[in-house]
Amino acid sequence: MPRSSLIVPARDAVTRLGRSLRALLAQTDPDFEILVVDDGSCDGSQASVRALRSPRIRLIQQRPRGMAGALNTGIAHARGTFIGFCPPGAVWHPGKLEAHVRQLSSDPALGLSYSARLLMTGGGADLPDPAPTGPRRLNAVRLLRDDPVGDAAGVVMRRAALEAIAFRPAGEILRDWWFDETCPEGDGARDAWLRLALTSDWDLRGLPRPLLRSPLERAVPTEAEWQALCARAGRLAPALASRHADPAAALRLRRIARLRLLDGDIPGAGAALRRAWQSAPLTLVGDALPSLEMLRALARARHPRPETPKAPAGLPAHPTLFLARSALQKDRPHAAHRSPR
Amino acid sequence: MLRIVHLVEEDTPDGIARYLDFLRQDPPMAALARHEILPLSGLLPPGPLEAPDMIISHLPVTWAGLPRLMSLRSRHPRVPMVHVEHCYSEGYMVANPGARLRLQTLLRSAYALFDRVVAVSAAQSDWLSRRGLVHPGCLMMIPPCTPLEALPLIRPPAGPVRRLAALGTLDRQKGFDILIRAFRMLPNQGISLRIYGKGHQAQPLAQLAASDPRIRFMGHLRDPFEAYSDCDAVAIPSRWDPYGLVAMEANAAGRPALLNPVDGLRAQLGRGNIAVPELSEEAWSDALRRLFDPEHPPALPDRLAAGPEETRAGWNRLIRCFLDPQGSEGSRGRLSLVSTC
């Protein structure tokens, strides 16, 4: 019985599947299986999986049920104690599974482990994800406001924690659902994390090292996904939703602005930042530095300055820095004149 | 014969009272030991107990009640002391997130005074274990039971569900507020909801149901036989429920239970009971609509798959933990602290 099961939901993803699977096969942790759930592909994805000829890979085929449906089928077939998710296009760092397994094994109350991520743009560049990541325990408020976990890519969960969010909707006779297959435009992952935080006592914690590269377009929930998430929060925790939904919406728009800026979409970034400030200005005033940085960057992008000659080597670029450095050296005369041994 | 003293609050909830009735009235349990019930009022410790072989606490653990437990432990250092946890569970922690660390500290401190802590369901036992609240060697699981002999004599319901019952203390835990709101969303005539119990939320719940003549408050019933006789199905929308005795009793009476799959209630699924995927008015209203659908009446449950055998076996195991086979002539067959964790 493998310790971990890694689920790859795939539909017509032949161009992205190989790279993700090769990264999974290169994991340093030795004890895992890969379940590729083919969600009714017509592009030869199955053949590309079989061509890898790896005994670790199990291919499961189903009629199309969407990304959440494929993840659910994968979970139903998974044999591992820890279950990870890797949609096509996401690329795992070789040490990722090992790091998550270590974290989950050392803390029996930890139900979900995720890592920081780099976002791949269309041009191939990697951008740091603006969502904060760290070992601090996540609660529903942080999930809603900061979206630190993101979609399913790169998350590793304990099987017992998944059981805490399992449900069987009316009419379903084959298996349970863990991810809500009625969620619009997505894998239902953010909804699942929110349910885990609101209805169970499992911990959710992150690894600060970026161990995942995932596509930029899934870094922020779409509008429909966001509305569904707010509706879920409103039903499960009305008080929390009424207090945090508007600030969370503003923070989501600010994240969109930042990602667009990093991706070079200047008009899109400006529009998103404007909408963010219109929706919940009080929230953003409390944490205005990112917005000011973005405004500065937007202004620079719109009115680029002519290149200034560089300061001579050895001198600080700015007179203020020069004065500060002189003052520091006066305070620490021995440090300034210490001779190397 | 062994003498076991059970400590309970004076106004103990009906579920615990019926469990104690079972312990006293069930012939195999009565053959195992003489069970004496000692109701305690206020926060004062009980007077010196006359040489009990074992002390079982069914008291709710609170900071204010901690000195009482400490006093009990110090007065009976050589008597095995066991705590049965009827109150706290994962669902409790989720529903009361404000004082997580304080509650965990309280539970660790209180449980340290006992030789064994008994969980009432596997879900509660897993939670106590993974949160490190009880030493693994001191944790046992014994499912409770109530006197069930009369319930199978009730005639099974025939035809579609029209009469729904909800039983329990009228407080936030039982989630009757959600049930009433969900029920009121149904346009059906000819259906009824009867709520049995007393509690401090009686007034707000009555106001919530005020203008709906289909909802009736039936007051407190010490013996639930009549409640199960007068209904076709039972609703259990509990926010937390360490075991879920009502579901077990409803099944013994041949009634299906519509329940929120939390804590011990999750284990009550699979006997014909119906889980509502989400504890919200909308989801419960949908589930009630399907339950009352005259075209598709729910299947009748198995009349008690889980019976008193597990409870008897659990108590046998508990007592064997402390039996001293090597004891002196006078103490042979008595209980002592031969096995400490």
PDB file of N, CA and C in Angstrom, chain B residues 199-284:
ATOM      1  N   GLY B 199     -35.129  23.563  27.873  1.00  0.00           N
ATOM      2  CA  GLY B 199     -33.814  24.176  27.843  1.00  0.00           C
ATOM      3  C   GLY B 199     -33.925  25.680  27.792  1.00  0.00           C
ATOM      4  N   HIS B 200     -32.789  26.352  27.875  1.00  0.00           N
ATOM      5  CA  HIS B 200     -32.836  27.806  27.997  1.00  0.00           C
ATOM      6  C   HIS B 200     -33.186  28.504  26.683  1.00  0.00           C
ATOM      7  N   GLN B 201     -33.204  27.754  25.572  1.00  0.00           N
ATOM      8  CA  GLN B 201     -33.584  28.399  24.311  1.00  0.00           C
ATOM      9  C   GLN B 201     -35.055  28.172  23.970  1.00  0.00           C
ATOM     10  N   ALA B 202     -35.821  27.695  24.946  1.00  0.00           N
ATOM     11  CA  ALA B 202     -37.233  27.393  24.670  1.00  0.00           C
ATOM     12  C   ALA B 202     -37.968  28.627  24.152  1.00  0.00           C
ATOM     13  N   GLN B 203     -37.727  29.757  24.790  1.00  0.00           N
ATOM     14  CA  GLN B 203     -38.436  30.987  24.423  1.00  0.00           C
ATOM     15  C   GLN B 203     -38.057  31.470  23.014  1.00  0.00           C
ATOM     16  N   PRO B 204     -36.752  31.631  22.711  1.00  0.00           N
ATOM     17  CA  PRO B 204     -36.404  32.067  21.348  1.00  0.00           C
ATOM     18  C   PRO B 204     -36.887  31.099  20.271  1.00  0.00           C
ATOM     19  N   LEU B 205     -36.832  29.813  20.562  1.00  0.00           N
ATOM     20  CA  LEU B 205     -37.271  28.837  19.556  1.00  0.00           C
ATOM     21  C   LEU B 205     -38.782  28.941  19.359  1.00  0.00           C
ATOM     22  N   ALA B 206     -39.499  29.157  20.443  1.00  0.00           N
ATOM     23  CA  ALA B 206     -40.951  29.298  20.329  1.00  0.00           C
ATOM     24  C   ALA B 206     -41.288  30.540  19.505  1.00  0.00           C
ATOM     25  N   GLN B 207     -40.530  31.609  19.700  1.00  0.00           N
ATOM     26  CA  GLN B 207     -40.754  32.831  18.909  1.00  0.00           C
ATOM     27  C   GLN B 207     -40.473  32.573  17.430  1.00  0.00           C
ATOM     28  N   LEU B 208     -39.420  31.792  17.194  1.00  0.00           N
ATOM     29  CA  LEU B 208     -39.033  31.483  15.811  1.00  0.00           C
ATOM     30  C   LEU B 208     -40.147  30.718  15.094  1.00  0.00           C
ATOM     31  N   ALA B 209     -40.843  29.876  15.854  1.00  0.00           N
ATOM     32  CA  ALA B 209     -41.881  29.034  15.254  1.00  0.00           C
ATOM     33  C   ALA B 209     -43.277  29.620  15.418  1.00  0.00           C
ATOM     34  N   ALA B 210     -43.358  30.810  15.968  1.00  0.00           N
ATOM     35  CA  ALA B 210     -44.627  31.330  16.484  1.00  0.00           C
ATOM     36  C   ALA B 210     -45.798  31.234  15.518  1.00  0.00           C
ATOM     37  N   SER B 211     -45.584  31.706  14.326  1.00  0.00           N
ATOM     38  CA  SER B 211     -46.743  31.839  13.443  1.00  0.00           C
ATOM     39  C   SER B 211     -46.991  30.585  12.602  1.00  0.00           C
ATOM     40  N   ASP B 212     -46.260  29.523  12.857  1.00  0.00           N
ATOM     41  CA  ASP B 212     -46.442  28.315  12.052  1.00  0.00           C
ATOM     42  C   ASP B 212     -47.150  27.247  12.887  1.00  0.00           C
ATOM     43  N   PRO B 213     -48.420  27.003  12.596  1.00  0.00           N
ATOM     44  CA  PRO B 213     -49.166  26.036  13.430  1.00  0.00           C
ATOM     45  C   PRO B 213     -48.696  24.605  13.240  1.00  0.00           C
ATOM     46  N   ARG B 214     -47.855  24.347  12.240  1.00  0.00           N
ATOM     47  CA  ARG B 214     -47.391  22.971  12.013  1.00  0.00           C
ATOM     48  C   ARG B 214     -46.323  22.566  13.027  1.00  0.00           C
ATOM     49  N   ILE B 215     -45.727  23.587  13.705  1.00  0.00           N
ATOM     50  CA  ILE B 215     -44.643  23.293  14.654  1.00  0.00           C
ATOM     51  C   ILE B 215     -45.196  23.329  16.071  1.00  0.00           C
ATOM     52  N   ARG B 216     -44.943  22.258  16.824  1.00  0.00           N
ATOM     53  CA  ARG B 216     -45.443  22.205  18.205  1.00  0.00           C
ATOM     54  C   ARG B 216     -44.316  21.821  19.157  1.00  0.00           C
ATOM     55  N   PHE B 217     -44.313  22.483  20.307  1.00  0.00           N
ATOM     56  CA  PHE B 217     -43.345  22.135  21.362  1.00  0.00           C
ATOM     57  C   PHE B 217     -44.057  21.245  22.373  1.00  0.00           C
ATOM     58  N   MET B 218     -43.551  20.057  22.548  1.00  0.00           N
ATOM     59  CA  MET B 218     -44.244  19.049  23.336  1.00  0.00           C
ATOM     60  C   MET B 218     -43.750  18.967  24.775  1.00  0.00           C
ATOM     61  N   GLY B 219     -42.752  19.760  25.105  1.00  0.00           N
ATOM     62  CA  GLY B 219     -42.228  19.707  26.469  1.00  0.00           C
ATOM     63  C   GLY B 219     -41.281  18.534  26.665  1.00  0.00           C
ATOM     64  N   HIS B 220     -40.942  18.328  27.916  1.00  0.00           N
ATOM     65  CA  HIS B 220     -39.917  17.344  28.242  1.00  0.00           C
ATOM     66  C   HIS B 220     -40.536  15.970  28.465  1.00  0.00           C
ATOM     67  N   LEU B 221     -39.909  14.959  27.895  1.00  0.00           N
ATOM     68  CA  LEU B 221     -40.352  13.578  28.106  1.00  0.00           C
ATOM     69  C   LEU B 221     -39.190  12.783  28.685  1.00  0.00           C
ATOM     70  N   ARG B 222     -39.354  12.197  29.843  1.00  0.00           N
ATOM     71  CA  ARG B 222     -38.258  11.391  30.409  1.00  0.00           C
ATOM     72  C   ARG B 222     -38.075  10.095  29.614  1.00  0.00           C
ATOM     73  N   ASP B 223     -39.208   9.535  29.166  1.00  0.00           N
ATOM     74  CA  ASP B 223     -39.150   8.325  28.352  1.00  0.00           C
ATOM     75  C   ASP B 223     -39.569   8.689  26.929  1.00  0.00           C
ATOM     76  N   PRO B 224     -38.688   8.509  25.956  1.00  0.00           N
ATOM     77  CA  PRO B 224     -39.006   8.994  24.599  1.00  0.00           C
ATOM     78  C   PRO B 224     -39.912   8.063  23.806  1.00  0.00           C
ATOM     79  N   PHE B 225     -40.426   6.996  24.425  1.00  0.00           N
ATOM     80  CA  PHE B 225     -41.250   6.009  23.703  1.00  0.00           C
ATOM     81  C   PHE B 225     -42.386   6.689  22.928  1.00  0.00           C
ATOM     82  N   GLU B 226     -43.063   7.598  23.625  1.00  0.00           N
ATOM     83  CA  GLU B 226     -44.212   8.262  23.027  1.00  0.00           C
ATOM     84  C   GLU B 226     -43.794   9.138  21.830  1.00  0.00           C
ATOM     85  N   ALA B 227     -42.647   9.791  21.987  1.00  0.00           N
ATOM     86  CA  ALA B 227     -42.169  10.665  20.909  1.00  0.00           C
ATOM     87  C   ALA B 227     -41.898   9.855  19.644  1.00  0.00           C
ATOM     88  N   TYR B 228     -41.256   8.709  19.800  1.00  0.00           N
ATOM     89  CA  TYR B 228     -40.952   7.892  18.621  1.00  0.00           C
ATOM     90  C   TYR B 228     -42.223   7.261  18.049  1.00  0.00           C
ATOM     91  N   SER B 229     -43.190   6.974  18.913  1.00  0.00           N
ATOM     92  CA  SER B 229     -44.448   6.381  18.423  1.00  0.00           C
ATOM     93  C   SER B 229     -45.203   7.372  17.547  1.00  0.00           C
ATOM     94  N   ASP B 230     -45.104   8.659  17.900  1.00  0.00           N
ATOM     95  CA  ASP B 230     -45.905   9.679  17.230  1.00  0.00           C
ATOM     96  C   ASP B 230     -45.181  10.364  16.080  1.00  0.00           C
ATOM     97  N   CYS B 231     -44.212   9.719  15.491  1.00  0.00           N
ATOM     98  CA  CYS B 231     -43.512  10.362  14.365  1.00  0.00           C
ATOM     99  C   CYS B 231     -43.190   9.324  13.295  1.00  0.00           C
ATOM    100  N   ASP B 232     -42.904   9.843  12.104  1.00  0.00           N
ATOM    101  CA  ASP B 232     -42.505   8.957  11.003  1.00  0.00           C
ATOM    102  C   ASP B 232     -40.999   9.029  10.765  1.00  0.00           C
ATOM    103  N   ALA B 233     -40.376  10.116  11.194  1.00  0.00           N
ATOM    104  CA  ALA B 233     -38.927  10.282  11.027  1.00  0.00           C
ATOM    105  C   ALA B 233     -38.436  11.252  12.092  1.00  0.00           C
ATOM    106  N   VAL B 234     -37.132  11.228  12.316  1.00  0.00           N
ATOM    107  CA  VAL B 234     -36.534  12.059  13.361  1.00  0.00           C
ATOM    108  C   VAL B 234     -35.467  12.953  12.734  1.00  0.00           C
ATOM    109  N   ALA B 235     -35.421  14.216  13.159  1.00  0.00           N
ATOM    110  CA  ALA B 235     -34.407  15.147  12.641  1.00  0.00           C
ATOM    111  C   ALA B 235     -33.361  15.414  13.725  1.00  0.00           C
ATOM    112  N   ILE B 236     -32.083  15.359  13.333  1.00  0.00           N
ATOM    113  CA  ILE B 236     -30.990  15.628  14.280  1.00  0.00           C
ATOM    114  C   ILE B 236     -30.027  16.641  13.646  1.00  0.00           C
ATOM    115  N   PRO B 237     -30.356  17.933  13.737  1.00  0.00           N
ATOM    116  CA  PRO B 237     -29.493  18.935  13.105  1.00  0.00           C
ATOM    117  C   PRO B 237     -28.404  19.455  14.054  1.00  0.00           C
ATOM    118  N   SER B 238     -27.821  18.578  14.852  1.00  0.00           N
ATOM    119  CA  SER B 238     -26.897  19.021  15.911  1.00  0.00           C
ATOM    120  C   SER B 238     -25.655  19.704  15.348  1.00  0.00           C
ATOM    121  N   ARG B 239     -25.238  20.760  16.021  1.00  0.00           N
ATOM    122  CA  ARG B 239     -23.971  21.405  15.650  1.00  0.00           C
ATOM    123  C   ARG B 239     -22.802  20.542  16.104  1.00  0.00           C
ATOM    124  N   TRP B 240     -22.979  19.874  17.213  1.00  0.00           N
ATOM    125  CA  TRP B 240     -22.003  18.862  17.631  1.00  0.00           C
ATOM    126  C   TRP B 240     -22.757  17.803  18.421  1.00  0.00           C
ATOM    127  N   ASP B 241     -22.251  16.611  18.400  1.00  0.00           N
ATOM    128  CA  ASP B 241     -22.920  15.506  19.087  1.00  0.00           C
ATOM    129  C   ASP B 241     -21.911  14.376  19.229  1.00  0.00           C
ATOM    130  N   PRO B 242     -21.312  14.228  20.411  1.00  0.00           N
ATOM    131  CA  PRO B 242     -20.250  13.234  20.547  1.00  0.00           C
ATOM    132  C   PRO B 242     -20.677  11.825  20.148  1.00  0.00           C
ATOM    133  N   TYR B 243     -21.937  11.447  20.396  1.00  0.00           N
ATOM    134  CA  TYR B 243     -22.343  10.100  19.980  1.00  0.00           C
ATOM    135  C   TYR B 243     -23.585  10.114  19.083  1.00  0.00           C
ATOM    136  N   GLY B 244     -24.705  10.640  19.560  1.00  0.00           N
ATOM    137  CA  GLY B 244     -25.929  10.614  18.762  1.00  0.00           C
ATOM    138  C   GLY B 244     -26.859   9.496  19.194  1.00  0.00           C
ATOM    139  N   LEU B 245     -27.220   9.485  20.474  1.00  0.00           N
ATOM    140  CA  LEU B 245     -28.111   8.443  20.994  1.00  0.00           C
ATOM    141  C   LEU B 245     -29.476   8.470  20.322  1.00  0.00           C
ATOM    142  N   VAL B 246     -29.938   9.680  19.973  1.00  0.00           N
ATOM    143  CA  VAL B 246     -31.275   9.801  19.391  1.00  0.00           C
ATOM    144  C   VAL B 246     -31.363   9.040  18.070  1.00  0.00           C
ATOM    145  N   ALA B 247     -30.274   9.085  17.282  1.00  0.00           N
ATOM    146  CA  ALA B 247     -30.284   8.357  16.000  1.00  0.00           C
ATOM    147  C   ALA B 247     -30.402   6.858  16.261  1.00  0.00           C
ATOM    148  N   MET B 248     -29.678   6.382  17.263  1.00  0.00           N
ATOM    149  CA  MET B 248     -29.726   4.952  17.587  1.00  0.00           C
ATOM    150  C   MET B 248     -31.131   4.549  18.049  1.00  0.00           C
ATOM    151  N   GLU B 249     -31.713   5.377  18.906  1.00  0.00           N
ATOM    152  CA  GLU B 249     -33.060   5.071  19.412  1.00  0.00           C
ATOM    153  C   GLU B 249     -34.090   5.140  18.285  1.00  0.00           C
ATOM    154  N   ALA B 250     -33.956   6.145  17.421  1.00  0.00           N
ATOM    155  CA  ALA B 250     -34.907   6.279  16.314  1.00  0.00           C
ATOM    156  C   ALA B 250     -34.850   5.039  15.422  1.00  0.00           C
ATOM    157  N   ASN B 251     -33.656   4.560  15.146  1.00  0.00           N
ATOM    158  CA  ASN B 251     -33.520   3.359  14.320  1.00  0.00           C
ATOM    159  C   ASN B 251     -34.112   2.143  15.014  1.00  0.00           C
ATOM    160  N   ALA B 252     -33.898   2.055  16.327  1.00  0.00           N
ATOM    161  CA  ALA B 252     -34.477   0.931  17.074  1.00  0.00           C
ATOM    162  C   ALA B 252     -35.997   0.979  17.008  1.00  0.00           C
ATOM    163  N   ALA B 253     -36.535   2.193  16.904  1.00  0.00           N
ATOM    164  CA  ALA B 253     -37.985   2.342  16.799  1.00  0.00           C
ATOM    165  C   ALA B 253     -38.456   2.240  15.348  1.00  0.00           C
ATOM    166  N   GLY B 254     -37.527   1.979  14.428  1.00  0.00           N
ATOM    167  CA  GLY B 254     -37.893   1.815  13.019  1.00  0.00           C
ATOM    168  C   GLY B 254     -38.081   3.115  12.280  1.00  0.00           C
ATOM    169  N   ARG B 255     -37.529   4.211  12.833  1.00  0.00           N
ATOM    170  CA  ARG B 255     -37.672   5.523  12.193  1.00  0.00           C
ATOM    171  C   ARG B 255     -36.326   5.943  11.591  1.00  0.00           C
ATOM    172  N   PRO B 256     -36.337   6.434  10.355  1.00  0.00           N
ATOM    173  CA  PRO B 256     -35.082   6.957   9.802  1.00  0.00           C
ATOM    174  C   PRO B 256     -34.751   8.315  10.424  1.00  0.00           C
ATOM    175  N   ALA B 257     -33.478   8.608  10.498  1.00  0.00           N
ATOM    176  CA  ALA B 257     -33.043   9.903  11.052  1.00  0.00           C
ATOM    177  C   ALA B 257     -32.425  10.739   9.938  1.00  0.00           C
ATOM    178  N   LEU B 258     -32.820  12.000   9.915  1.00  0.00           N
ATOM    179  CA  LEU B 258     -32.209  12.972   9.011  1.00  0.00           C
ATOM    180  C   LEU B 258     -31.197  13.716   9.865  1.00  0.00           C
ATOM    181  N   LEU B 259     -29.919  13.638   9.540  1.00  0.00           N
ATOM    182  CA  LEU B 259     -28.932  14.134  10.500  1.00  0.00           C
ATOM    183  C   LEU B 259     -27.802  14.931   9.852  1.00  0.00           C
ATOM    184  N   ASN B 260     -27.182  15.748  10.678  1.00  0.00           N
ATOM    185  CA  ASN B 260     -25.966  16.448  10.276  1.00  0.00           C
ATOM    186  C   ASN B 260     -24.789  15.518  10.598  1.00  0.00           C
ATOM    187  N   PRO B 261     -24.020  15.080   9.600  1.00  0.00           N
ATOM    188  CA  PRO B 261     -22.992  14.068   9.870  1.00  0.00           C
ATOM    189  C   PRO B 261     -21.769  14.657  10.577  1.00  0.00           C
ATOM    190  N   VAL B 262     -21.935  14.952  11.844  1.00  0.00           N
ATOM    191  CA  VAL B 262     -20.836  15.533  12.616  1.00  0.00           C
ATOM    192  C   VAL B 262     -20.505  14.587  13.773  1.00  0.00           C
ATOM    193  N   ASP B 263     -19.249  14.569  14.165  1.00  0.00           N
ATOM    194  CA  ASP B 263     -18.794  13.754  15.309  1.00  0.00           C
ATOM    195  C   ASP B 263     -19.312  12.310  15.222  1.00  0.00           C
ATOM    196  N   GLY B 264     -19.955  11.854  16.317  1.00  0.00           N
ATOM    197  CA  GLY B 264     -20.426  10.481  16.368  1.00  0.00           C
ATOM    198  C   GLY B 264     -21.593  10.203  15.435  1.00  0.00           C
ATOM    199  N   LEU B 265     -22.268  11.243  14.975  1.00  0.00           N
ATOM    200  CA  LEU B 265     -23.411  11.025  14.079  1.00  0.00           C
ATOM    201  C   LEU B 265     -22.966  10.462  12.734  1.00  0.00           C
ATOM    202  N   ARG B 266     -21.701  10.723  12.380  1.00  0.00           N
ATOM    203  CA  ARG B 266     -21.192  10.197  11.111  1.00  0.00           C
ATOM    204  C   ARG B 266     -21.233   8.665  11.117  1.00  0.00           C
ATOM    205  N   ALA B 267     -20.971   8.086  12.287  1.00  0.00           N
ATOM    206  CA  ALA B 267     -20.979   6.624  12.388  1.00  0.00           C
ATOM    207  C   ALA B 267     -22.403   6.065  12.364  1.00  0.00           C
ATOM    208  N   GLN B 268     -23.400   6.920  12.515  1.00  0.00           N
ATOM    209  CA  GLN B 268     -24.788   6.449  12.509  1.00  0.00           C
ATOM    210  C   GLN B 268     -25.344   6.368  11.086  1.00  0.00           C
ATOM    211  N   LEU B 269     -24.535   6.790  10.104  1.00  0.00           N
ATOM    212  CA  LEU B 269     -24.978   6.671   8.716  1.00  0.00           C
ATOM    213  C   LEU B 269     -24.891   5.203   8.298  1.00  0.00           C
ATOM    214  N   GLY B 270     -25.538   4.885   7.215  1.00  0.00           N
ATOM    215  CA  GLY B 270     -25.405   3.531   6.696  1.00  0.00           C
ATOM    216  C   GLY B 270     -26.434   2.566   7.241  1.00  0.00           C
ATOM    217  N   ARG B 271     -27.337   3.028   8.105  1.00  0.00           N
ATOM    218  CA  ARG B 271     -28.415   2.145   8.574  1.00  0.00           C
ATOM    219  C   ARG B 271     -29.757   2.616   8.019  1.00  0.00           C
ATOM    220  N   GLY B 272     -29.689   3.388   6.954  1.00  0.00           N
ATOM    221  CA  GLY B 272     -30.918   3.940   6.401  1.00  0.00           C
ATOM    222  C   GLY B 272     -31.127   5.378   6.818  1.00  0.00           C
ATOM    223  N   ASN B 273     -30.188   5.925   7.583  1.00  0.00           N
ATOM    224  CA  ASN B 273     -30.282   7.332   7.961  1.00  0.00           C
ATOM    225  C   ASN B 273     -29.801   8.207   6.808  1.00  0.00           C
ATOM    226  N   ILE B 274     -30.231   9.453   6.811  1.00  0.00           N
ATOM    227  CA  ILE B 274     -29.936  10.346   5.685  1.00  0.00           C
ATOM    228  C   ILE B 274     -29.085  11.502   6.191  1.00  0.00           C
ATOM    229  N   ALA B 275     -27.935  11.716   5.546  1.00  0.00           N
ATOM    230  CA  ALA B 275     -27.060  12.826   5.928  1.00  0.00           C
ATOM    231  C   ALA B 275     -27.419  14.058   5.113  1.00  0.00           C
ATOM    232  N   VAL B 276     -27.494  15.189   5.768  1.00  0.00           N
ATOM    233  CA  VAL B 276     -27.692  16.453   5.059  1.00  0.00           C
ATOM    234  C   VAL B 276     -26.293  17.042   4.851  1.00  0.00           C
ATOM    235  N   PRO B 277     -25.906  17.340   3.602  1.00  0.00           N
ATOM    236  CA  PRO B 277     -24.510  17.684   3.332  1.00  0.00           C
ATOM    237  C   PRO B 277     -24.002  18.943   4.035  1.00  0.00           C
ATOM    238  N   GLU B 278     -24.897  19.825   4.414  1.00  0.00           N
ATOM    239  CA  GLU B 278     -24.438  21.121   4.937  1.00  0.00           C
ATOM    240  C   GLU B 278     -25.390  21.548   6.049  1.00  0.00           C
ATOM    241  N   LEU B 279     -24.843  22.100   7.115  1.00  0.00           N
ATOM    242  CA  LEU B 279     -25.697  22.565   8.212  1.00  0.00           C
ATOM    243  C   LEU B 279     -26.123  24.003   7.921  1.00  0.00           C
ATOM    244  N   SER B 280     -27.062  24.135   6.994  1.00  0.00           N
ATOM    245  CA  SER B 280     -27.593  25.462   6.666  1.00  0.00           C
ATOM    246  C   SER B 280     -29.087  25.314   6.425  1.00  0.00           C
ATOM    247  N   GLU B 281     -29.788  26.434   6.543  1.00  0.00           N
ATOM    248  CA  GLU B 281     -31.244  26.389   6.362  1.00  0.00           C
ATOM    249  C   GLU B 281     -31.606  25.870   4.973  1.00  0.00           C
ATOM    250  N   GLU B 282     -30.845  26.325   3.963  1.00  0.00           N
ATOM    251  CA  GLU B 282     -31.164  25.938   2.591  1.00  0.00           C
ATOM    252  C   GLU B 282     -31.011  24.439   2.388  1.00  0.00           C
ATOM    253  N   ALA B 283     -29.863  23.902   2.857  1.00  0.00           N
ATOM    254  CA  ALA B 283     -29.616  22.470   2.655  1.00  0.00           C
ATOM    255  C   ALA B 283     -30.620  21.627   3.436  1.00  0.00           C
ATOM    256  N   TRP B 284     -30.969  22.069   4.651  1.00  0.00           N
ATOM    257  CA  TRP B 284     -31.929  21.307   5.451  1.00  0.00           C
ATOM    258  C   TRP B 284     -33.327  21.403   4.861  1.00  0.00           C
TER     259      TRP B 284
END
